[in-house]
CSV table of C-alpha atoms in Angstrom, one decimal:
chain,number,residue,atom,x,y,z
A,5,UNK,CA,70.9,100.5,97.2
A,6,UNK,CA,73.8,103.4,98.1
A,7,UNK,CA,73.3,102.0,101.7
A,8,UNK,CA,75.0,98.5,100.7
A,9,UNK,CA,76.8,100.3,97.9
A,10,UNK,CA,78.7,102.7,99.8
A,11,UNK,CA,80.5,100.9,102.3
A,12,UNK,CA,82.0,98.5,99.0
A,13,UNK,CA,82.9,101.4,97.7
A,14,UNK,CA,84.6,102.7,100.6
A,15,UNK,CA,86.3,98.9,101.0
A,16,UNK,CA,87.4,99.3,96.8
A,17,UNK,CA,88.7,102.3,97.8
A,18,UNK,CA,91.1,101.4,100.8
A,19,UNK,CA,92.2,98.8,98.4
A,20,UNK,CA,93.1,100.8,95.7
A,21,UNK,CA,94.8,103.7,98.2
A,22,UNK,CA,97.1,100.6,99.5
A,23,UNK,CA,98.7,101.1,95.8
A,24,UNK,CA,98.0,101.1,92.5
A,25,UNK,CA,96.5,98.2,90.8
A,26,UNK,CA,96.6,96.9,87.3
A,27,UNK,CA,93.3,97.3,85.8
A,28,UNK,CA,92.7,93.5,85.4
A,29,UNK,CA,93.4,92.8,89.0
A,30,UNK,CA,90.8,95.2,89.4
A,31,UNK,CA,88.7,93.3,87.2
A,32,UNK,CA,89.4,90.0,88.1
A,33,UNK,CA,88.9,91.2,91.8
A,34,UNK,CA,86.0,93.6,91.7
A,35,UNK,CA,83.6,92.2,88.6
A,36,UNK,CA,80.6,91.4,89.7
A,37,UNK,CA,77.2,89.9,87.6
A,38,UNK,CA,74.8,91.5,89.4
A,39,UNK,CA,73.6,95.0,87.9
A,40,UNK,CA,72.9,96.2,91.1
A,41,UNK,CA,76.7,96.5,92.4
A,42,UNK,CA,78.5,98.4,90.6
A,43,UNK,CA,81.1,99.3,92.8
A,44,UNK,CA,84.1,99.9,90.1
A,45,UNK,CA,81.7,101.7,87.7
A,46,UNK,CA,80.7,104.2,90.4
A,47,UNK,CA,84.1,105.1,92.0
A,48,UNK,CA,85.1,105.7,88.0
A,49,UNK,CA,81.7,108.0,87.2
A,50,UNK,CA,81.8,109.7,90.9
A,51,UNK,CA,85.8,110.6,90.3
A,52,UNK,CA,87.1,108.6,93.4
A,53,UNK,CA,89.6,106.2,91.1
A,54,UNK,CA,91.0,107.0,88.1
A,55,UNK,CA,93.1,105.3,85.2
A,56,UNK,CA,96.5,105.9,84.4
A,57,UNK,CA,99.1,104.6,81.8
A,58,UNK,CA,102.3,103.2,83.9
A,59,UNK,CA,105.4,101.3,82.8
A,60,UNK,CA,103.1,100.4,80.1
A,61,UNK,CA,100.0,98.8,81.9
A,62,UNK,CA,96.9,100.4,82.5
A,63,UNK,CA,96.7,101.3,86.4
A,64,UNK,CA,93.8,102.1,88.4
A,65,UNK,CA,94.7,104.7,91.2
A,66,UNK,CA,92.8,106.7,93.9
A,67,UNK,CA,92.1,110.2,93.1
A,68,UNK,CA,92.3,113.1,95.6
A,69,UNK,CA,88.7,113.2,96.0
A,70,UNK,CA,88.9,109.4,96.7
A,71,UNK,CA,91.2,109.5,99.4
A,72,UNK,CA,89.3,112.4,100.9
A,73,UNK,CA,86.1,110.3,100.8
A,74,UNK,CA,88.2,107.4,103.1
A,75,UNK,CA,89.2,110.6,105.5
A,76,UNK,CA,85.8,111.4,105.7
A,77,UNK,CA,84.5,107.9,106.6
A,78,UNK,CA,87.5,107.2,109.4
A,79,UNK,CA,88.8,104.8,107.0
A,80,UNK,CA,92.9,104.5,106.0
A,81,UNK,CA,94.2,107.5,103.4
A,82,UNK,CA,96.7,108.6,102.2
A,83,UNK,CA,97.8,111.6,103.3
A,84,UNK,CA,96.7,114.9,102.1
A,85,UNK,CA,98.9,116.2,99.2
A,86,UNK,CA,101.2,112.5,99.2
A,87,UNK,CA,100.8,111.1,95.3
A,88,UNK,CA,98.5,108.8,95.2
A,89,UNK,CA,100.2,108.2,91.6
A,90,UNK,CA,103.5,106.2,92.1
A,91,UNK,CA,103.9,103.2,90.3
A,92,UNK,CA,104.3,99.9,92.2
A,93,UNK,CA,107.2,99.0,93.3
């Protein structure tokens, strides 16, 4: 399964890194039925998203580890030591 898992992950990934997104967006975008993707659940458990509290909304962010995942796959980052944490605009 990780080889179909994996590159949605890396896809969530370059989603989030674009900018923060409100956890439903994430939600609405990324919920799937089947028990076999669980693309959101695994970049929370493996550390490659995180959730943070902004201008009083839950956010859902790429962490360090996240965006060094993307680097290693030749996908679009952000670059190293650039916040990954700003709210939207």
């Amino acid at each position: 399964m990780s080889e179909i898992l994996e590159p949605l992950i890396l896809d969530f990934l370059e989603w989030v890194a674009r900018e923060p997104r409100p956890h439903a967006d994430v939600m609405d975008v990324w919920r799937t039925s089947c028990p076999r993707l669980t693309v959101w659940e695994d970049a929370i458990d493996r550390g490659l998203v995180e959730r943070k509290a902004m201008e009083r909304t839950q956010y859902i962010r790429l962490t360090p580890k996240g965006a060094a995942l993307l680097r290693t796959h030749g996908r679009k980052a952000p670059a190293e030591g650039t916040a990954t944490a700003s709210a939207p605009h």
